[in-house]
Coordinates of C-alpha atoms and ligand atoms in Angstrom, one line a residue:
X23 CA 30.4 -12.5 -15.9
X24 CA 26.9 -14.1 -16.1
X25 CA 24.2 -11.7 -17.1
X26 CA 21.6 -11.2 -14.4
X27 CA 17.9 -10.7 -15.1
X28 CA 15.4 -8.5 -13.5
X29 CA 11.6 -8.8 -13.5
X30 CA 9.6 -5.9 -12.2
X31 CA 5.8 -6.1 -11.5
X32 CA 4.2 -2.7 -10.9
X33 CA 1.0 -2.2 -9.1
X34 CA -1.1 0.9 -8.7
X35 CA -0.5 4.4 -9.8
X36 CA 1.4 6.2 -12.6
X37 CA 4.0 7.3 -10.0
X38 CA 4.8 3.7 -9.4
X39 CA 5.2 3.2 -13.1
X40 CA 7.7 6.0 -13.2
X41 CA 9.6 4.7 -10.2
X42 CA 9.8 1.3 -11.8
X43 CA 11.2 2.9 -15.0
X44 CA 13.9 4.7 -13.0
X45 CA 14.8 1.5 -11.2
X46 CA 15.0 -0.5 -14.5
X47 CA 17.2 2.2 -16.0
X48 CA 19.6 2.1 -13.0
X49 CA 19.8 -1.7 -13.0
X50 CA 20.4 -1.8 -16.7
X51 CA 23.3 0.5 -16.3
X52 CA 24.8 -2.0 -13.8
X53 CA 24.5 -4.8 -16.4
X54 CA 21.1 -6.2 -15.6
X55 CA 18.7 -7.3 -18.4
X56 CA 15.0 -7.5 -18.3
X57 CA 13.7 -11.1 -17.9
X58 CA 10.9 -12.1 -20.1
X59 CA 9.1 -13.9 -17.3
X60 CA 9.4 -14.4 -13.6
X61 CA 10.8 -17.9 -14.2
X62 CA 13.9 -16.4 -15.9
X63 CA 14.6 -13.8 -13.3
X64 CA 17.5 -13.5 -10.7
X65 CA 15.7 -10.7 -9.0
X66 CA 11.9 -10.2 -8.9
X67 CA 10.7 -6.8 -7.6
X68 CA 7.1 -6.0 -6.8
X69 CA 6.5 -2.3 -6.8
X70 CA 3.3 -1.9 -4.8
X71 CA 0.4 0.3 -3.9
X72 CA -1.6 0.2 -0.7
X73 CA -4.1 3.0 -1.3
X74 CA -6.9 0.4 -1.1
X75 CA -6.9 -2.5 1.2
X76 CA -7.7 -4.9 -1.6
X77 CA -4.6 -3.8 -3.5
X78 CA -2.3 -4.7 -0.5
X79 CA -3.9 -8.2 -0.2
X80 CA -3.3 -8.8 -3.9
X81 CA 0.5 -8.2 -3.3
X82 CA 0.6 -10.6 -0.4
X83 CA -1.2 -13.2 -2.6
X84 CA 1.4 -12.6 -5.4
X85 CA 4.3 -13.0 -2.9
X86 CA 2.8 -16.3 -1.7
X87 CA 2.6 -17.6 -5.2
X88 CA 6.3 -16.8 -5.7
X89 CA 7.2 -19.4 -3.0
X90 CA 7.3 -22.2 -5.5
X91 CA 9.7 -20.3 -7.7
X92 CA 11.9 -19.6 -4.7
X93 CA 12.0 -23.3 -3.8
X94 CA 13.0 -24.2 -7.3
X95 CA 15.7 -21.5 -7.4
X96 CA 17.0 -20.6 -3.9
X97 CA 19.4 -18.0 -5.3
X98 CA 16.4 -15.9 -6.5
X99 CA 16.2 -12.5 -4.8
X100 CA 12.7 -11.4 -4.0
X101 CA 12.0 -7.8 -3.2
X102 CA 8.9 -5.7 -2.4
X103 CA 8.9 -1.9 -2.7
X104 CA 6.3 0.9 -2.7
X105 CA 3.6 1.7 -0.2
X106 CA 2.9 -1.9 1.0
X107 CA 6.6 -2.2 1.9
X108 CA 6.5 1.1 3.8
X109 CA 3.2 0.3 5.5
X110 CA 3.9 -3.3 6.5
X111 CA 7.7 -3.2 6.8
X112 CA 9.1 -6.1 8.8
X113 CA 5.6 -7.5 9.3
X114 CA 5.7 -8.7 5.7
X115 CA 8.4 -11.2 6.7
X116 CA 6.0 -12.9 9.1
X117 CA 3.6 -13.6 6.2
X118 CA 6.3 -14.1 3.6
X119 CA 9.5 -15.3 5.2
X120 CA 11.1 -16.1 1.9
X121 CA 11.4 -12.4 1.1
X122 CA 14.9 -10.9 0.8
X123 CA 14.2 -7.1 0.5
X124 CA 11.5 -4.8 1.7
X125 CA 12.1 -1.2 0.6
X126 CA 9.8 1.8 1.0
X127 CA 9.3 4.3 -1.8
X128 CA 11.6 6.8 -0.3
X129 CA 14.6 4.4 -0.4
X130 CA 14.1 3.2 -4.0
X131 CA 17.4 4.6 -5.2
X132 CA 19.3 2.3 -2.8
X133 CA 18.0 -0.9 -4.4
X134 CA 20.6 -1.4 -7.2
X135 CA 23.5 -1.3 -4.9
X136 CA 21.8 -3.4 -2.3
X137 CA 20.9 -6.1 -4.8
X138 CA 24.4 -6.2 -6.2
X139 CA 25.7 -7.2 -2.7
X140 CA 22.8 -9.3 -1.6
X141 CA 22.7 -13.1 -1.7
X142 CA 19.6 -15.1 -0.8
X143 CA 21.2 -16.7 2.2
X144 CA 21.7 -13.3 4.0
X145 CA 19.2 -12.0 6.5
X146 CA 16.4 -10.0 4.8
X147 CA 16.9 -6.2 4.6
X148 CA 14.1 -3.8 5.5
X149 CA 14.4 -0.1 4.6
X150 CA 11.8 2.5 5.2
X151 CA 11.4 6.3 5.6
X152 CA 13.2 8.8 3.4
X153 CA 16.7 8.6 2.0
X154 CA 18.8 11.5 3.3
X155 CA 18.4 14.6 1.2
X156 CA 21.2 15.6 -1.0
X157 CA 22.4 19.2 -0.6
X158 CA 20.3 21.3 -3.0
X159 CA 22.3 22.9 -5.8
X160 CA 21.9 26.7 -6.3
X161 CA 19.3 27.2 -9.1
X162 CA 20.9 27.6 -12.5
X163 CA 18.3 30.2 -13.5
X164 CA 16.3 32.7 -11.5
X165 CA 13.5 30.9 -9.8
X166 CA 12.7 28.9 -6.7
X167 CA 15.4 27.0 -4.9
X168 CA 13.7 23.6 -4.5
X169 CA 14.2 20.6 -2.4
X170 CA 16.4 18.0 -3.9
X171 CA 14.3 15.0 -4.9
X172 CA 14.7 11.9 -2.8
X173 CA 15.7 9.8 -5.8
X174 CA 19.2 9.7 -7.0
X175 CA 18.6 10.2 -10.7
X176 CA 22.2 10.5 -11.7
X177 CA 22.0 7.1 -13.5
X178 CA 18.8 7.9 -15.2
X179 CA 19.9 11.3 -16.4
X180 CA 22.7 10.0 -18.6
X181 CA 21.6 9.9 -22.2
X182 CA 19.8 6.6 -22.6
X183 CA 20.2 5.5 -26.2
X184 CA 17.0 3.4 -26.0
X185 CA 13.8 4.8 -27.4
X186 CA 11.4 6.2 -24.8
X187 CA 7.7 5.3 -24.9
X188 CA 5.4 7.4 -27.1
X189 CA 3.9 8.7 -23.9
X190 CA 6.1 9.0 -20.8
X191 CA 5.4 9.8 -17.2
X192 CA 7.7 12.2 -15.3
X193 CA 7.5 12.5 -11.5
X194 CA 8.1 16.1 -10.5
X195 CA 7.3 15.8 -6.8
X196 CA 6.7 13.1 -4.2
X197 CA 4.8 12.9 -1.0
X198 CA 1.9 14.9 0.3
X199 CA 1.2 17.4 3.2
X200 CA -2.5 17.3 3.0
X201 CA -3.5 14.4 5.3
X202 CA -6.9 13.9 3.9
X203 CA -8.8 11.9 6.6
X204 CA -9.1 8.7 4.5
X205 CA -5.7 8.6 2.8
X206 CA -2.5 6.8 3.8
X207 CA -0.2 8.5 1.3
X208 CA 1.3 11.2 3.6
X209 CA 2.2 8.5 6.1
X210 CA 3.8 6.2 3.5
X211 CA 5.3 8.7 1.0
X212 CA 6.3 11.3 3.5
X213 CA 6.1 15.1 3.1
X214 CA 6.0 16.9 -0.2
X215 CA 9.4 17.1 -1.9
X216 CA 9.8 18.8 -5.3
X217 CA 12.5 17.9 -7.7
X218 CA 14.6 20.8 -8.8
X219 CA 13.2 22.6 -11.9
X220 CA 16.4 22.1 -14.0
X221 CA 16.5 18.4 -13.2
X222 CA 12.9 18.0 -14.3
X223 CA 13.4 20.0 -17.5
X224 CA 16.6 18.0 -18.4
X225 CA 14.7 14.8 -18.0
X226 CA 11.7 16.1 -20.0
X227 CA 14.1 17.1 -22.8
X228 CA 15.8 13.7 -22.6
X229 CA 12.5 11.8 -22.9
X230 CA 11.4 13.9 -25.9
X231 CA 14.8 13.5 -27.6
X232 CA 14.4 9.7 -27.3
X233 CA 10.9 9.8 -29.0
X234 CA 8.3 10.6 -26.4
X235 CA 5.7 13.0 -27.9
X236 CA 3.5 13.1 -24.9
X237 CA 4.6 13.8 -21.3
X238 CA 2.5 13.5 -18.1
X239 CA 3.9 15.4 -15.1
X240 CA 3.2 13.4 -12.0
X241 CA 2.9 14.1 -8.3
X242 CA 0.4 13.5 -5.5
X243 CA -0.4 17.2 -5.6
X244 CA 1.4 18.7 -8.6
X245 CA -0.1 22.1 -8.1
X246 CA 1.9 22.6 -5.0
X247 CA 5.1 21.8 -6.8
X248 CA 8.0 23.8 -5.3
X249 CA 5.7 25.5 -2.8
X250 CA 7.6 25.2 0.5
X251 CA 8.7 28.7 1.3
X252 CA 8.8 29.8 -2.3
X253 CA 6.4 31.2 -4.9
X254 CA 3.2 29.3 -4.3
X255 CA 1.4 27.8 -7.3
X256 CA 3.5 30.0 -9.6
X257 CA 6.2 27.4 -9.5
X258 CA 4.1 24.8 -11.2
X259 CA 2.8 27.3 -13.8
X260 CA 6.3 28.2 -14.6
X261 CA 7.4 24.6 -14.9
X262 CA 4.5 23.6 -17.1
X263 CA 5.1 26.6 -19.3
X264 CA 8.8 25.7 -19.7
X265 CA 8.1 22.0 -20.4
X266 CA 5.5 23.0 -23.0
X267 CA 8.3 24.9 -25.0
X268 CA 10.3 21.7 -25.6
X269 CA 10.4 21.3 -29.4
X270 CA 8.7 18.2 -30.8
X271 CA 6.6 17.7 -27.6
X272 CA 3.1 17.4 -29.0
X273 CA 1.0 16.7 -25.9
X274 CA 1.4 17.7 -22.2
X275 CA -0.7 16.5 -19.3
X276 CA -0.4 16.6 -15.5
X277 CA -1.9 14.7 -12.6
X278 CA -3.0 14.9 -9.8
X279 CA -4.4 18.3 -8.9
X280 CA -5.9 19.3 -5.6
X281 CA -8.9 21.7 -6.1
X282 CA -7.8 23.8 -3.2
X283 CA -4.4 24.6 -4.9
X284 CA -5.5 25.7 -8.3
X285 CA -4.4 29.3 -8.9
X286 CA -6.1 31.4 -11.7
X287 CA -2.7 31.4 -13.5
X288 CA -2.9 27.7 -13.9
X289 CA -6.5 27.8 -15.1
X290 CA -5.4 30.3 -17.7
X291 CA -2.9 27.9 -19.2
X292 CA -5.7 25.7 -20.6
X293 CA -6.4 26.9 -24.1
X294 CA -3.2 29.0 -24.1
X295 CA -0.3 26.5 -24.2
X296 CA -0.7 24.6 -27.5
X297 CA 0.6 21.3 -26.2
X298 CA -1.4 21.3 -22.9
X299 CA -4.2 18.8 -23.6
X300 CA -7.9 19.5 -23.0
X301 CA -8.3 17.1 -20.1
X302 CA -8.0 17.6 -16.4
X303 CA -8.3 15.1 -13.5
X304 CA -9.8 17.0 -10.6
X305 CA -10.6 14.9 -7.6
X306 CA -14.0 15.7 -6.0
X307 CA -14.3 12.8 -3.5
X308 CA -17.8 13.9 -2.3
X309 CA -20.7 16.3 -3.0
X310 CA -21.7 17.0 0.6
X311 CA -20.0 19.9 2.3
X312 CA -20.2 18.1 5.7
X313 CA -18.4 15.0 4.3
X314 CA -15.8 17.1 2.4
X315 CA -15.0 18.8 5.8
X316 CA -14.8 15.5 7.6
X317 CA -12.5 14.3 4.8
X318 CA -10.3 17.3 5.5
X319 CA -10.4 18.4 1.8
X320 CA -10.4 22.1 2.5
X321 CA -12.9 23.1 -0.2
X322 CA -16.6 23.0 -0.4
X323 CA -19.1 22.2 -3.2
X324 CA -19.4 25.8 -4.3
X325 CA -15.6 26.4 -4.5
X326 CA -15.3 23.2 -6.6
X327 CA -18.1 24.3 -8.9
X328 CA -16.6 27.8 -9.3
X329 CA -13.3 26.2 -10.3
X330 CA -15.0 24.0 -12.9
X331 CA -16.8 27.1 -14.3
X332 CA -13.5 29.0 -14.5
X333 CA -11.8 26.1 -16.2
X334 CA -14.6 25.7 -18.8
X335 CA -14.6 29.4 -19.4
X336 CA -10.9 29.3 -20.1
X337 CA -11.2 26.1 -22.2
X338 CA -14.7 25.2 -23.4
X339 CA -13.6 21.8 -24.7
X340 CA -12.0 20.7 -21.5
X341 CA -12.8 17.2 -20.5
X342 CA -13.0 16.5 -16.8
X343 CA -12.5 13.4 -14.8
X344 CA -12.6 12.9 -11.1
X345 CA -12.3 10.5 -8.1
X346 CA -15.3 9.8 -5.8
X347 CA -15.5 7.9 -2.5
X348 CA -18.8 6.5 -1.4
X349 CA -19.7 5.4 2.1
X350 CA -17.3 7.6 4.1
X351 CA -18.0 7.1 7.8
X352 CA -21.2 8.8 8.8
X353 CA -22.3 9.5 5.2
X354 CA -26.1 9.6 5.1
X355 CA -28.3 8.7 2.2
X356 CA -29.0 12.4 1.6
X357 CA -25.3 13.2 1.6
X358 CA -24.6 10.4 -0.8
X359 CA -27.3 11.7 -3.1
X360 CA -25.6 15.1 -3.0
X361 CA -22.6 13.5 -4.6
X362 CA -24.8 11.9 -7.3
X363 CA -26.3 15.4 -7.9
X364 CA -22.9 16.9 -8.3
X365 CA -22.0 14.3 -11.0
X366 CA -25.1 15.3 -12.9
X367 CA -24.3 19.0 -12.5
X368 CA -20.7 18.8 -13.6
X369 CA -21.2 15.9 -16.1
X370 CA -17.7 14.5 -15.8
X371 CA -16.3 12.7 -18.8
X372 CA -15.4 9.7 -16.6
X373 CA -14.8 9.0 -13.0
X374 CA -12.9 6.6 -10.8
X375 CA -15.2 5.6 -7.9
X376 CA -14.4 3.6 -4.8
X377 CA -16.0 2.3 -1.6
X378 CA -14.5 3.8 1.5
X379 CA -12.1 1.4 3.2
X380 CA -10.3 1.8 6.5
X381 CA -6.6 2.4 6.0
X382 CA -4.1 2.2 8.9
X383 CA -2.9 5.4 10.6
X384 CA -5.6 7.6 9.0
X385 CA -8.0 9.8 10.9
X386 CA -11.1 8.2 9.3
X387 CA -10.0 4.8 10.6
X388 CA -11.2 5.8 14.1
X389 CA -14.3 7.7 13.0
X390 CA -17.7 6.4 14.1
X391 CA -20.6 5.6 11.7
X392 CA -18.9 3.0 9.5
X393 CA -21.2 2.0 6.6
X394 CA -22.0 -1.6 6.0
X395 CA -20.3 -3.2 3.1
X396 CA -23.5 -4.1 1.2
X397 CA -24.8 -0.5 1.6
X398 CA -21.5 0.9 0.3
X399 CA -21.8 -1.5 -2.7
X400 CA -25.3 -0.3 -3.3
X401 CA -24.2 3.3 -3.4
X402 CA -21.3 2.5 -5.6
X403 CA -23.5 0.6 -8.1
X404 CA -26.0 3.5 -8.2
X405 CA -23.3 6.1 -8.7
X406 CA -21.5 4.2 -11.4
X407 CA -24.8 3.6 -13.3
X408 CA -25.5 7.4 -13.3
X409 CA -22.0 8.1 -14.5
X410 CA -22.1 5.4 -17.2
X411 CA -25.1 7.1 -18.7
X412 CA -23.3 10.5 -18.7
X413 CA -20.1 9.1 -20.2
X414 CA -22.1 7.3 -22.9
X415 CA -24.1 10.4 -23.8
X416 CA -20.8 12.4 -24.0
X417 CA -19.3 9.7 -26.3
X418 CA -22.4 9.6 -28.5
X419 CA -22.2 13.4 -29.0
X420 CA -18.9 12.8 -30.7
X421 CA -20.3 10.6 -33.5
X422 CA -19.6 12.1 -36.8
X423 CA -16.9 14.5 -35.5
X424 CA -13.2 14.4 -36.4
X425 CA -10.7 13.9 -33.6
X426 CA -6.9 14.0 -33.5
X427 CA -5.7 10.7 -32.1
X428 CA -2.2 9.9 -30.9
X429 CA -1.6 6.2 -31.9
X430 CA -0.1 4.4 -29.0
X431 CA -0.8 0.7 -29.6
X432 CA -2.9 -1.9 -31.3
X433 CA -6.6 -2.6 -30.8
X434 CA -8.0 -6.1 -30.0
X435 CA -8.9 -6.8 -33.6
X436 CA -6.4 -7.6 -36.3
X437 CA -5.4 -4.4 -38.2
X438 CA -6.9 -2.2 -35.5
X439 CA -4.9 0.7 -34.0
X440 CA -5.6 2.3 -30.6
X441 CA -4.9 5.7 -29.3
X442 CA -6.2 8.7 -27.3
X443 CA -7.6 12.0 -28.3
X444 CA -6.3 15.2 -26.6
X445 CA -9.2 14.9 -24.2
X446 CA -8.2 11.4 -23.3
X447 CA -10.9 9.4 -25.1
X448 CA -9.8 5.9 -26.2
X449 CA -10.4 5.4 -29.9
X450 CA -9.9 2.2 -31.9
X451 CA -9.8 2.3 -35.7
X452 CA -8.4 0.4 -38.6
X453 CA -5.1 1.8 -40.0
X454 CA -1.5 1.0 -41.0
X455 CA 1.1 0.1 -38.3
X456 CA 3.2 2.9 -39.8
X457 CA 1.0 5.4 -37.8
X458 CA 2.3 4.1 -34.5
X459 CA 3.5 7.1 -32.4
X460 CA 2.0 9.6 -34.8
X461 CA -1.1 11.8 -34.9
X462 CA -4.0 10.6 -37.0
X463 CA -7.3 12.3 -37.8
X464 CA -10.1 10.0 -37.1
X465 CA -13.9 10.3 -37.6
X466 CA -15.9 8.9 -34.8
X467 CA -18.4 6.3 -35.9
X468 CA -19.5 4.4 -32.8
X469 CA -19.7 5.2 -29.1
X470 CA -19.3 2.7 -26.2
X471 CA -19.1 3.4 -22.4
X472 CA -15.3 3.1 -22.3
X473 CA -14.1 3.6 -25.9
X474 CA -15.0 4.9 -29.3
X475 CA -14.7 3.3 -32.7
X476 CA -13.5 5.5 -35.5
X477 CA -12.4 5.6 -39.1
X478 CA -9.2 7.1 -40.4
X479 CA -10.3 10.2 -42.3
X480 CA -9.7 9.7 -46.0
X481 CA -8.9 13.3 -46.6
X482 CA -6.3 13.5 -43.9
X483 CA -2.6 13.7 -44.8
X484 CA -1.0 11.3 -42.4
X485 CA 1.7 13.9 -42.3
X486 CA 4.6 12.7 -40.4
X487 CA 5.1 14.9 -37.4
X488 CA 8.4 16.5 -36.7
X489 CA 9.5 13.5 -34.6
X490 CA 13.1 12.6 -33.8
Ligands
SF4_12 S1 -4.2 15.2 -1.4 FE1 -5.3 13.9 0.1 S2 -5.9 12.2 -1.1 FE2 -4.3 13.2 -2.3 S3 -2.4 12.1 -1.7 FE3 -2.6 13.9 -0.4 S4 -3.6 13.1 1.5 FE4 -4.0 11.6 -0.2

């Protein structure tokens, strides 16, 4: 039988990267190979994100460019998944009639079977919403009985002989119940659903046994893992503690955390679990209490600052990053400057900053007081300039210090390696390729706004870690 080739393009967040990995594993099991380019593919799948309007337009542009390929090869199956598929659904077919498959994120597990039975002359298939939940298994150990995940991971769970990436993502929950006024995620990804604890642990062990030395637990709001009707934030603390015990796991991270759901027990894990890295992404969004309330964030500036203090007390070396939105409807200049003030107070290590944009279905879409585009741009430029100075100062303070770097790739220059410190700083340095996937001790020599240049410490034993 002819081998069929799959080509996946992933847009947006780490959760999409994880979903694409699951889809790839499932398709491989059914005999598919990965194509090296779109031209060599029998099935092209765009796994999309629509959190920003610009991102959704990029996907449509990509689909339009694929028309030429479809004309050349009419048997090619074209599919769109992720949030753009959920949001636009059948409307996508008006703009891109050569599409064969439109599948929302909750129906991802149905793709392999669908594609196996689909030919390009059949009417397009559109699936949205959530796949029916499987009946939850009784927990194998005392602990919360959790919802079954929406994804059928039975294919993925089988021992995959291929090496896993040095750093792997692992989705522990999907969806969100928070309905922040600007955010489309709860409408597109559905309510929060946590994967069973034992399933997550089995997958974590599997990834480490195949060579991952760093795991990042993913969810729209990881802190509320397993919460529905069970033990509150303790479920996530318990999960994190169990994952951290996996032998040979050197680094553990998680994202994203909602500041309103951060129990003291979780704060206390920083500095206590040896593999839990000294970095936390803690979305702020705005520095004005009125704007935070209008956004529906359910914390205020003081609560956020108290949490930051508690975290820094538990772990003085903790690096913090955040998300900020400028130009939320009705945001005054003074309120915007309160956000700038908060950046200067907290001194985040880095930020992701965005101009507010209307998203369909959201509460903020219909709010009055929309800010002009050029004013939003001015605020964004101002904010980013302030943060750039802070980030650079923080980087400059590291010059002369030694840092543990996990080598994950090659730098732009020949002979250069690239990796991250435990606090997520990007470091490039000259070194042998044999260090790939290992820890190296590096002395920081130069600081730039987004990266550091280092030198492999001469006195360091490049001791092989206890890897598999
Ligand atoms: S917590 Fe708010 S911003 Fe984050 S995914 Fe949920 S609704 Fe969106």
